[in-house]
mmCIF file with all atom_site columns, C-alpha atoms in Angstrom:
data_model
loop_
_atom_site.group_PDB
_atom_site.id
_atom_site.type_symbol
_atom_site.label_atom_id
_atom_site.label_alt_id
_atom_site.label_comp_id
_atom_site.label_asym_id
_atom_site.label_entity_id
_atom_site.label_seq_id
_atom_site.pdbx_PDB_ins_code
_atom_site.Cartn_x
_atom_site.Cartn_y
_atom_site.Cartn_z
_atom_site.occupancy
_atom_site.B_iso_or_equiv
_atom_site.pdbx_formal_charge
_atom_site.auth_seq_id
_atom_site.auth_comp_id
_atom_site.auth_asym_id
_atom_site.auth_atom_id
_atom_site.pdbx_PDB_model_num
ATOM 1   C CA . MET A 1 1   ? 0.000   0.000   0.000   1.00 59.00 ? 193 MET A CA 1
ATOM 2   C CA . LYS A 1 2   ? 1.358   3.412   -0.915  1.00 78.00 ? 194 LYS A CA 1
ATOM 3   C CA . ASP A 1 3   ? 2.165   5.972   1.764   1.00 75.00 ? 195 ASP A CA 1
ATOM 4   C CA . ARG A 1 4   ? -0.377  8.362   0.294   1.00 82.00 ? 196 ARG A CA 1
ATOM 5   C CA . THR A 1 5   ? -3.119  5.743   0.546   1.00 85.00 ? 197 THR A CA 1
ATOM 6   C CA . LEU A 1 6   ? -2.253  5.098   4.193   1.00 88.00 ? 198 LEU A CA 1
ATOM 7   C CA . VAL A 1 7   ? -2.511  8.806   4.943   1.00 90.00 ? 199 VAL A CA 1
ATOM 8   C CA . GLN A 1 8   ? -5.868  9.056   3.177   1.00 91.00 ? 200 GLN A CA 1
ATOM 9   C CA . VAL A 1 9   ? -7.259  6.038   5.020   1.00 92.00 ? 201 VAL A CA 1
ATOM 10  C CA . ALA A 1 10  ? -6.016  7.403   8.356   1.00 92.00 ? 202 ALA A CA 1
ATOM 11  C CA . LEU A 1 11  ? -7.431  10.855  7.590   1.00 89.00 ? 203 LEU A CA 1
ATOM 12  C CA . TYR A 1 12  ? -10.947 9.526   6.978   1.00 91.00 ? 204 TYR A CA 1
ATOM 13  C CA . ALA A 1 13  ? -10.751 7.293   10.062  1.00 92.00 ? 205 ALA A CA 1
ATOM 14  C CA . ALA A 1 14  ? -9.841  10.464  11.991  1.00 91.00 ? 206 ALA A CA 1
ATOM 15  C CA . ILE A 1 15  ? -12.720 12.434  10.427  1.00 89.00 ? 207 ILE A CA 1
ATOM 16  C CA . PHE A 1 16  ? -15.032 9.612   11.474  1.00 90.00 ? 208 PHE A CA 1
ATOM 17  C CA . ALA A 1 17  ? -13.635 9.765   15.029  1.00 90.00 ? 209 ALA A CA 1
ATOM 18  C CA . VAL A 1 18  ? -14.131 13.546  15.168  1.00 89.00 ? 210 VAL A CA 1
ATOM 19  C CA . LEU A 1 19  ? -17.794 13.054  14.239  1.00 88.00 ? 211 LEU A CA 1
ATOM 20  C CA . GLY A 1 20  ? -18.000 11.009  17.436  1.00 84.00 ? 212 GLY A CA 1
ATOM 21  C CA . LEU A 1 21  ? -17.395 14.191  19.420  1.00 84.00 ? 213 LEU A CA 1
ATOM 22  C CA . LEU A 1 22  ? -20.839 15.432  18.424  1.00 79.00 ? 214 LEU A CA 1
ATOM 23  C CA . PRO A 1 23  ? -23.432 14.515  21.036  1.00 73.00 ? 215 PRO A CA 1
ATOM 24  C CA . ARG A 1 24  ? -25.344 11.281  20.680  1.00 70.00 ? 216 ARG A CA 1
ATOM 25  C CA . PHE A 1 25  ? -29.051 10.965  21.295  1.00 70.00 ? 217 PHE A CA 1
ATOM 26  C CA . ASP A 1 26  ? -30.195 7.840   23.080  1.00 70.00 ? 218 ASP A CA 1
ATOM 27  C CA . LEU A 1 27  ? -33.544 6.360   22.124  1.00 66.00 ? 219 LEU A CA 1
ATOM 28  C CA . PRO A 1 28  ? -35.083 3.968   24.641  1.00 64.00 ? 220 PRO A CA 1
ATOM 29  C CA . PHE A 1 29  ? -37.348 2.313   22.063  1.00 60.00 ? 221 PHE A CA 1
ATOM 30  C CA . ALA A 1 30  ? -34.492 1.553   19.620  1.00 63.00 ? 222 ALA A CA 1
ATOM 31  C CA . ALA A 1 31  ? -32.923 -1.128  21.855  1.00 66.00 ? 223 ALA A CA 1
ATOM 32  C CA . GLY A 1 32  ? -30.403 1.435   23.077  1.00 65.00 ? 224 GLY A CA 1
ATOM 33  C CA . VAL A 1 33  ? -29.025 2.301   19.623  1.00 75.00 ? 225 VAL A CA 1
ATOM 34  C CA . PRO A 1 34  ? -28.217 6.030   19.668  1.00 72.00 ? 226 PRO A CA 1
ATOM 35  C CA . ILE A 1 35  ? -28.520 8.603   16.923  1.00 75.00 ? 227 ILE A CA 1
ATOM 36  C CA . THR A 1 36  ? -24.983 9.758   16.048  1.00 81.00 ? 228 THR A CA 1
ATOM 37  C CA . ALA A 1 37  ? -23.247 11.697  13.293  1.00 84.00 ? 229 ALA A CA 1
ATOM 38  C CA . GLN A 1 38  ? -20.787 8.876   12.687  1.00 90.00 ? 230 GLN A CA 1
ATOM 39  C CA . SER A 1 39  ? -22.795 7.082   10.020  1.00 91.00 ? 231 SER A CA 1
ATOM 40  C CA . MET A 1 40  ? -22.097 10.154  7.897   1.00 93.00 ? 232 MET A CA 1
ATOM 41  C CA . GLY A 1 41  ? -18.383 9.430   8.312   1.00 94.00 ? 233 GLY A CA 1
ATOM 42  C CA . ALA A 1 42  ? -18.785 5.976   6.772   1.00 96.00 ? 234 ALA A CA 1
ATOM 43  C CA . MET A 1 43  ? -20.768 7.411   3.849   1.00 96.00 ? 235 MET A CA 1
ATOM 44  C CA . LEU A 1 44  ? -18.182 10.149  3.365   1.00 96.00 ? 236 LEU A CA 1
ATOM 45  C CA . ALA A 1 45  ? -15.221 7.749   3.484   1.00 96.00 ? 237 ALA A CA 1
ATOM 46  C CA . GLY A 1 46  ? -16.724 5.622   0.723   1.00 96.00 ? 238 GLY A CA 1
ATOM 47  C CA . VAL A 1 47  ? -17.879 8.483   -1.474  1.00 97.00 ? 239 VAL A CA 1
ATOM 48  C CA . MET A 1 48  ? -14.576 10.315  -1.214  1.00 96.00 ? 240 MET A CA 1
ATOM 49  C CA . LEU A 1 49  ? -12.034 7.468   -1.113  1.00 95.00 ? 241 LEU A CA 1
ATOM 50  C CA . GLY A 1 50  ? -13.742 4.747   -3.132  1.00 95.00 ? 242 GLY A CA 1
ATOM 51  C CA . ALA A 1 51  ? -14.712 1.240   -2.098  1.00 96.00 ? 243 ALA A CA 1
ATOM 52  C CA . TRP A 1 52  ? -11.484 -0.302  -0.810  1.00 96.00 ? 244 TRP A CA 1
ATOM 53  C CA . ARG A 1 53  ? -9.907  2.763   0.774   1.00 95.00 ? 245 ARG A CA 1
ATOM 54  C CA . GLY A 1 54  ? -13.197 3.752   2.397   1.00 96.00 ? 246 GLY A CA 1
ATOM 55  C CA . ALA A 1 55  ? -13.688 0.266   3.835   1.00 97.00 ? 247 ALA A CA 1
ATOM 56  C CA . LEU A 1 56  ? -10.072 0.233   5.069   1.00 96.00 ? 248 LEU A CA 1
ATOM 57  C CA . ALA A 1 57  ? -10.670 3.532   6.871   1.00 96.00 ? 249 ALA A CA 1
ATOM 58  C CA . MET A 1 58  ? -13.572 1.923   8.738   1.00 96.00 ? 250 MET A CA 1
ATOM 59  C CA . VAL A 1 59  ? -11.550 -1.222  9.515   1.00 97.00 ? 251 VAL A CA 1
ATOM 60  C CA . LEU A 1 60  ? -8.764  0.972   10.924  1.00 96.00 ? 252 LEU A CA 1
ATOM 61  C CA . LEU A 1 61  ? -11.245 2.895   13.034  1.00 95.00 ? 253 LEU A CA 1
ATOM 62  C CA . LEU A 1 62  ? -12.849 -0.271  14.415  1.00 96.00 ? 254 LEU A CA 1
ATOM 63  C CA . PHE A 1 63  ? -9.431  -1.754  15.177  1.00 97.00 ? 255 PHE A CA 1
ATOM 64  C CA . VAL A 1 64  ? -8.492  1.311   17.212  1.00 96.00 ? 256 VAL A CA 1
ATOM 65  C CA . VAL A 1 65  ? -11.897 1.237   18.962  1.00 96.00 ? 257 VAL A CA 1
ATOM 66  C CA . ALA A 1 66  ? -11.387 -2.453  19.789  1.00 97.00 ? 258 ALA A CA 1
ATOM 67  C CA . LEU A 1 67  ? -8.054  -1.544  21.375  1.00 97.00 ? 259 LEU A CA 1
ATOM 68  C CA . GLY A 1 68  ? -9.999  0.708   23.748  1.00 94.00 ? 260 GLY A CA 1
ATOM 69  C CA . ALA A 1 69  ? -9.852  4.155   22.187  1.00 94.00 ? 261 ALA A CA 1
ATOM 70  C CA . PRO A 1 70  ? -13.077 6.011   23.054  1.00 91.00 ? 262 PRO A CA 1
ATOM 71  C CA . LEU A 1 71  ? -13.751 7.127   19.485  1.00 89.00 ? 263 LEU A CA 1
ATOM 72  C CA . LEU A 1 72  ? -17.427 6.244   19.187  1.00 90.00 ? 264 LEU A CA 1
ATOM 73  C CA . ALA A 1 73  ? -20.115 8.778   20.030  1.00 86.00 ? 265 ALA A CA 1
ATOM 74  C CA . GLY A 1 74  ? -20.428 9.312   23.750  1.00 84.00 ? 266 GLY A CA 1
ATOM 75  C CA . GLY A 1 75  ? -16.804 8.327   24.345  1.00 86.00 ? 267 GLY A CA 1
ATOM 76  C CA . ARG A 1 76  ? -17.381 4.627   23.823  1.00 89.00 ? 268 ARG A CA 1
ATOM 77  C CA . GLY A 1 77  ? -14.598 2.234   22.955  1.00 92.00 ? 269 GLY A CA 1
ATOM 78  C CA . GLY A 1 78  ? -13.232 -1.186  23.810  1.00 94.00 ? 270 GLY A CA 1
ATOM 79  C CA . LEU A 1 79  ? -14.456 -4.662  22.988  1.00 95.00 ? 271 LEU A CA 1
ATOM 80  C CA . GLY A 1 80  ? -17.714 -4.120  24.883  1.00 92.00 ? 272 GLY A CA 1
ATOM 81  C CA . VAL A 1 81  ? -19.162 -1.955  22.092  1.00 93.00 ? 273 VAL A CA 1
ATOM 82  C CA . PHE A 1 82  ? -19.163 -5.023  19.850  1.00 95.00 ? 274 PHE A CA 1
ATOM 83  C CA . PHE A 1 83  ? -21.660 -6.736  22.155  1.00 94.00 ? 275 PHE A CA 1
ATOM 84  C CA . THR A 1 84  ? -24.337 -4.039  22.177  1.00 90.00 ? 276 THR A CA 1
ATOM 85  C CA . PRO A 1 85  ? -27.443 -3.658  20.003  1.00 89.00 ? 277 PRO A CA 1
ATOM 86  C CA . SER A 1 86  ? -25.400 -1.128  17.959  1.00 90.00 ? 278 SER A CA 1
ATOM 87  C CA . VAL A 1 87  ? -23.045 -3.868  16.729  1.00 94.00 ? 279 VAL A CA 1
ATOM 88  C CA . GLY A 1 88  ? -24.838 -4.262  13.402  1.00 94.00 ? 280 GLY A CA 1
ATOM 89  C CA . PHE A 1 89  ? -24.442 -0.584  12.650  1.00 93.00 ? 281 PHE A CA 1
ATOM 90  C CA . ILE A 1 90  ? -20.829 -0.614  13.858  1.00 94.00 ? 282 ILE A CA 1
ATOM 91  C CA . PHE A 1 91  ? -19.754 -3.495  11.607  1.00 96.00 ? 283 PHE A CA 1
ATOM 92  C CA . GLY A 1 92  ? -22.074 -2.177  8.918   1.00 96.00 ? 284 GLY A CA 1
ATOM 93  C CA . TRP A 1 93  ? -19.893 0.923   8.578   1.00 96.00 ? 285 TRP A CA 1
ATOM 94  C CA . ILE A 1 94  ? -17.341 -1.168  6.698   1.00 97.00 ? 286 ILE A CA 1
ATOM 95  C CA . ALA A 1 95  ? -19.988 -2.277  4.206   1.00 97.00 ? 287 ALA A CA 1
ATOM 96  C CA . VAL A 1 96  ? -21.424 1.255   4.040   1.00 97.00 ? 288 VAL A CA 1
ATOM 97  C CA . ALA A 1 97  ? -18.058 2.686   3.025   1.00 97.00 ? 289 ALA A CA 1
ATOM 98  C CA . PHE A 1 98  ? -17.415 -0.116  0.542   1.00 98.00 ? 290 PHE A CA 1
ATOM 99  C CA . VAL A 1 99  ? -20.834 0.031   -1.149  1.00 98.00 ? 291 VAL A CA 1
ATOM 100 C CA . SER A 1 100 ? -20.939 3.850   -1.171  1.00 97.00 ? 292 SER A CA 1
ATOM 101 C CA . GLY A 1 101 ? -17.472 3.924   -2.719  1.00 97.00 ? 293 GLY A CA 1
ATOM 102 C CA . TRP A 1 102 ? -18.280 1.203   -5.230  1.00 97.00 ? 294 TRP A CA 1
ATOM 103 C CA . LEU A 1 103 ? -21.437 3.024   -6.338  1.00 97.00 ? 295 LEU A CA 1
ATOM 104 C CA . MET A 1 104 ? -19.574 6.319   -6.597  1.00 96.00 ? 296 MET A CA 1
ATOM 105 C CA . GLN A 1 105 ? -16.987 4.631   -8.814  1.00 95.00 ? 297 GLN A CA 1
ATOM 106 C CA . ALA A 1 106 ? -19.697 2.934   -10.895 1.00 96.00 ? 298 ALA A CA 1
ATOM 107 C CA . LEU A 1 107 ? -21.431 6.297   -11.370 1.00 96.00 ? 299 LEU A CA 1
ATOM 108 C CA . ARG A 1 108 ? -18.242 8.241   -12.171 1.00 91.00 ? 300 ARG A CA 1
ATOM 109 C CA . LYS A 1 109 ? -19.656 9.498   -15.480 1.00 94.00 ? 301 LYS A CA 1
ATOM 110 C CA . ALA A 1 110 ? -22.720 10.992  -13.752 1.00 96.00 ? 302 ALA A CA 1
ATOM 111 C CA . PRO A 1 111 ? -22.595 14.481  -12.194 1.00 96.00 ? 303 PRO A CA 1
ATOM 112 C CA . VAL A 1 112 ? -21.017 14.394  -8.731  1.00 96.00 ? 304 VAL A CA 1
ATOM 113 C CA . PHE A 1 113 ? -23.979 15.505  -6.607  1.00 97.00 ? 305 PHE A CA 1
ATOM 114 C CA . PRO A 1 114 ? -26.542 12.942  -7.821  1.00 97.00 ? 306 PRO A CA 1
ATOM 115 C CA . ALA A 1 115 ? -23.913 10.181  -7.940  1.00 97.00 ? 307 ALA A CA 1
ATOM 116 C CA . ALA A 1 116 ? -22.826 10.924  -4.376  1.00 97.00 ? 308 ALA A CA 1
ATOM 117 C CA . LEU A 1 117 ? -26.428 11.167  -3.178  1.00 98.00 ? 309 LEU A CA 1
ATOM 118 C CA . ILE A 1 118 ? -27.325 7.795   -4.706  1.00 97.00 ? 310 ILE A CA 1
ATOM 119 C CA . ALA A 1 119 ? -24.147 6.248   -3.274  1.00 98.00 ? 311 ALA A CA 1
ATOM 120 C CA . ALA A 1 120 ? -24.797 7.677   0.187   1.00 97.00 ? 312 ALA A CA 1
ATOM 121 C CA . VAL A 1 121 ? -28.473 6.687   0.256   1.00 97.00 ? 313 VAL A CA 1
ATOM 122 C CA . LEU A 1 122 ? -28.011 3.145   -1.036  1.00 97.00 ? 314 LEU A CA 1
ATOM 123 C CA . GLY A 1 123 ? -24.777 2.504   0.842   1.00 94.00 ? 315 GLY A CA 1
ATOM 124 C CA . GLY A 1 124 ? -25.366 4.641   3.887   1.00 92.00 ? 316 GLY A CA 1
ATOM 125 C CA . ILE A 1 125 ? -29.023 3.944   4.521   1.00 95.00 ? 317 ILE A CA 1
ATOM 126 C CA . VAL A 1 126 ? -30.097 0.726   2.792   1.00 96.00 ? 318 VAL A CA 1
ATOM 127 C CA . VAL A 1 127 ? -26.915 -1.249  3.516   1.00 97.00 ? 319 VAL A CA 1
ATOM 128 C CA . MET A 1 128 ? -26.442 0.235   6.984   1.00 95.00 ? 320 MET A CA 1
ATOM 129 C CA . TYR A 1 129 ? -30.001 -0.596  8.001   1.00 95.00 ? 321 TYR A CA 1
ATOM 130 C CA . ALA A 1 130 ? -29.651 -4.178  6.782   1.00 96.00 ? 322 ALA A CA 1
ATOM 131 C CA . PHE A 1 131 ? -26.712 -4.620  9.176   1.00 97.00 ? 323 PHE A CA 1
ATOM 132 C CA . GLY A 1 132 ? -28.255 -2.471  11.909  1.00 94.00 ? 324 GLY A CA 1
ATOM 133 C CA . ILE A 1 133 ? -31.603 -4.258  11.935  1.00 95.00 ? 325 ILE A CA 1
ATOM 134 C CA . ALA A 1 134 ? -29.845 -7.617  12.124  1.00 96.00 ? 326 ALA A CA 1
ATOM 135 C CA . GLY A 1 135 ? -27.734 -6.420  15.066  1.00 94.00 ? 327 GLY A CA 1
ATOM 136 C CA . MET A 1 136 ? -30.708 -4.962  16.893  1.00 91.00 ? 328 MET A CA 1
ATOM 137 C CA . ALA A 1 137 ? -32.637 -8.208  16.444  1.00 94.00 ? 329 ALA A CA 1
ATOM 138 C CA . LEU A 1 138 ? -29.764 -10.497 17.450  1.00 94.00 ? 330 LEU A CA 1
ATOM 139 C CA . VAL A 1 139 ? -28.267 -8.543  20.342  1.00 92.00 ? 331 VAL A CA 1
ATOM 140 C CA . GLY A 1 140 ? -31.129 -6.216  21.291  1.00 87.00 ? 332 GLY A CA 1
ATOM 141 C CA . GLY A 1 141 ? -33.682 -8.967  21.686  1.00 87.00 ? 333 GLY A CA 1
ATOM 142 C CA . LEU A 1 142 ? -36.098 -7.447  19.176  1.00 89.00 ? 334 LEU A CA 1
ATOM 143 C CA . THR A 1 143 ? -37.922 -9.210  16.392  1.00 93.00 ? 335 THR A CA 1
ATOM 144 C CA . VAL A 1 144 ? -36.792 -8.253  12.907  1.00 95.00 ? 336 VAL A CA 1
ATOM 145 C CA . MET A 1 145 ? -40.087 -6.390  12.440  1.00 96.00 ? 337 MET A CA 1
ATOM 146 C CA . ASP A 1 146 ? -39.693 -4.464  15.722  1.00 92.00 ? 338 ASP A CA 1
ATOM 147 C CA . ALA A 1 147 ? -36.067 -3.633  14.865  1.00 92.00 ? 339 ALA A CA 1
ATOM 148 C CA . THR A 1 148 ? -37.177 -2.411  11.444  1.00 93.00 ? 340 THR A CA 1
ATOM 149 C CA . LYS A 1 149 ? -39.865 -0.226  13.021  1.00 92.00 ? 341 LYS A CA 1
ATOM 150 C CA . ALA A 1 150 ? -37.348 1.143   15.531  1.00 88.00 ? 342 ALA A CA 1
ATOM 151 C CA . CYS A 1 151 ? -35.044 2.161   12.667  1.00 88.00 ? 343 CYS A CA 1
ATOM 152 C CA . LEU A 1 152 ? -37.686 4.380   11.097  1.00 90.00 ? 344 LEU A CA 1
ATOM 153 C CA . ILE A 1 153 ? -36.693 7.159   13.502  1.00 86.00 ? 345 ILE A CA 1
ATOM 154 C CA . PHE A 1 154 ? -33.195 7.212   11.975  1.00 88.00 ? 346 PHE A CA 1
ATOM 155 C CA . ILE A 1 155 ? -34.290 7.785   8.354   1.00 91.00 ? 347 ILE A CA 1
ATOM 156 C CA . PRO A 1 156 ? -34.792 11.594  8.385   1.00 91.00 ? 348 PRO A CA 1
ATOM 157 C CA . GLY A 1 157 ? -31.389 12.223  9.975   1.00 90.00 ? 349 GLY A CA 1
ATOM 158 C CA . ASP A 1 158 ? -29.631 9.764   7.700   1.00 94.00 ? 350 ASP A CA 1
ATOM 159 C CA . ALA A 1 159 ? -31.278 11.361  4.659   1.00 95.00 ? 351 ALA A CA 1
ATOM 160 C CA . ILE A 1 160 ? -29.901 14.734  5.780   1.00 94.00 ? 352 ILE A CA 1
ATOM 161 C CA . LYS A 1 161 ? -26.451 13.155  6.238   1.00 95.00 ? 353 LYS A CA 1
ATOM 162 C CA . ALA A 1 162 ? -26.623 11.711  2.711   1.00 97.00 ? 354 ALA A CA 1
ATOM 163 C CA . VAL A 1 163 ? -27.416 15.164  1.281   1.00 97.00 ? 355 VAL A CA 1
ATOM 164 C CA . LEU A 1 164 ? -24.526 16.686  3.266   1.00 96.00 ? 356 LEU A CA 1
ATOM 165 C CA . VAL A 1 165 ? -22.143 14.015  1.935   1.00 97.00 ? 357 VAL A CA 1
ATOM 166 C CA . ALA A 1 166 ? -23.278 14.777  -1.623  1.00 97.00 ? 358 ALA A CA 1
ATOM 167 C CA . LEU A 1 167 ? -22.785 18.528  -1.048  1.00 97.00 ? 359 LEU A CA 1
ATOM 168 C CA . ILE A 1 168 ? -19.304 17.943  0.384   1.00 96.00 ? 360 ILE A CA 1
ATOM 169 C CA . ALA A 1 169 ? -18.357 15.703  -2.548  1.00 96.00 ? 361 ALA A CA 1
ATOM 170 C CA . GLN A 1 170 ? -19.630 18.265  -5.050  1.00 96.00 ? 362 GLN A CA 1
ATOM 171 C CA . THR A 1 171 ? -17.768 21.094  -3.308  1.00 96.00 ? 363 THR A CA 1
ATOM 172 C CA . VAL A 1 172 ? -14.530 19.096  -3.203  1.00 94.00 ? 364 VAL A CA 1
ATOM 173 C CA . ALA A 1 173 ? -14.940 18.080  -6.857  1.00 94.00 ? 365 ALA A CA 1
ATOM 174 C CA . ARG A 1 174 ? -15.228 21.733  -7.855  1.00 94.00 ? 366 ARG A CA 1
ATOM 175 C CA . GLY A 1 175 ? -12.287 22.997  -5.829  1.00 92.00 ? 367 GLY A CA 1
ATOM 176 C CA . MET A 1 176 ? -9.922  20.027  -5.742  1.00 90.00 ? 368 MET A CA 1
ATOM 177 C CA . PRO A 1 177 ? -11.171 17.236  -8.025  1.00 89.00 ? 369 PRO A CA 1
ATOM 178 C CA . GLU A 1 178 ? -8.095  15.076  -7.435  1.00 89.00 ? 370 GLU A CA 1
ATOM 179 C CA . ALA A 1 179 ? -9.193  14.692  -3.788  1.00 87.00 ? 371 ALA A CA 1
ATOM 180 C CA . LEU A 1 180 ? -12.347 12.866  -4.873  1.00 88.00 ? 372 LEU A CA 1
ATOM 181 C CA . LEU A 1 181 ? -10.487 9.589   -5.224  1.00 89.00 ? 373 LEU A CA 1
ATOM 182 C CA . SER A 1 182 ? -13.611 7.552   -5.949  1.00 89.00 ? 374 SER A CA 1
ATOM 183 C CA . ARG A 1 183 ? -13.903 9.365   -9.279  1.00 85.00 ? 375 ARG A CA 1
ATOM 184 C CA . ASN A 1 184 ? -10.214 9.114   -10.116 1.00 79.00 ? 376 ASN A CA 1
ATOM 185 C CA . ALA A 1 185 ? -9.712  5.424   -9.374  1.00 62.00 ? 377 ALA A CA 1
#
């Protein structure tokens, strides 16, 4: 792996960690899964870096969290976070980044904003919820239907995050197109 790629992966893992500094909102009816800004970090990593680099950024982040670094929203870290109802979302971030990046690369001939929006919605909402619902059902003790219903509260915020990711990608593409690696891969 090139030095530049390592720096890019580390940078997006750090951006993701910084998003964890924003307050989390706990929802008692969602099996304890909080609303956080960090899902936007996974979408952004994929859209900006592409599939493999974006997924590697999430793997790096989760590795550091597993070592105990309190990088998840609310200052959470350590192996314990992988045994909570949030585990599906947490591991889903890898798939979110990969799918968002893959879609962004597949749509490289489309204008940046709609391509990034599609990538963020399909990767960052559809894929993330597939993992999240499974985690909530398995670890949170909910039925799949109850977990699905509980996730409905997350959709408006995640839709806003997807639009923000698309706006960021479009802004970067205008000012520094070489930084939008998913389009240059």
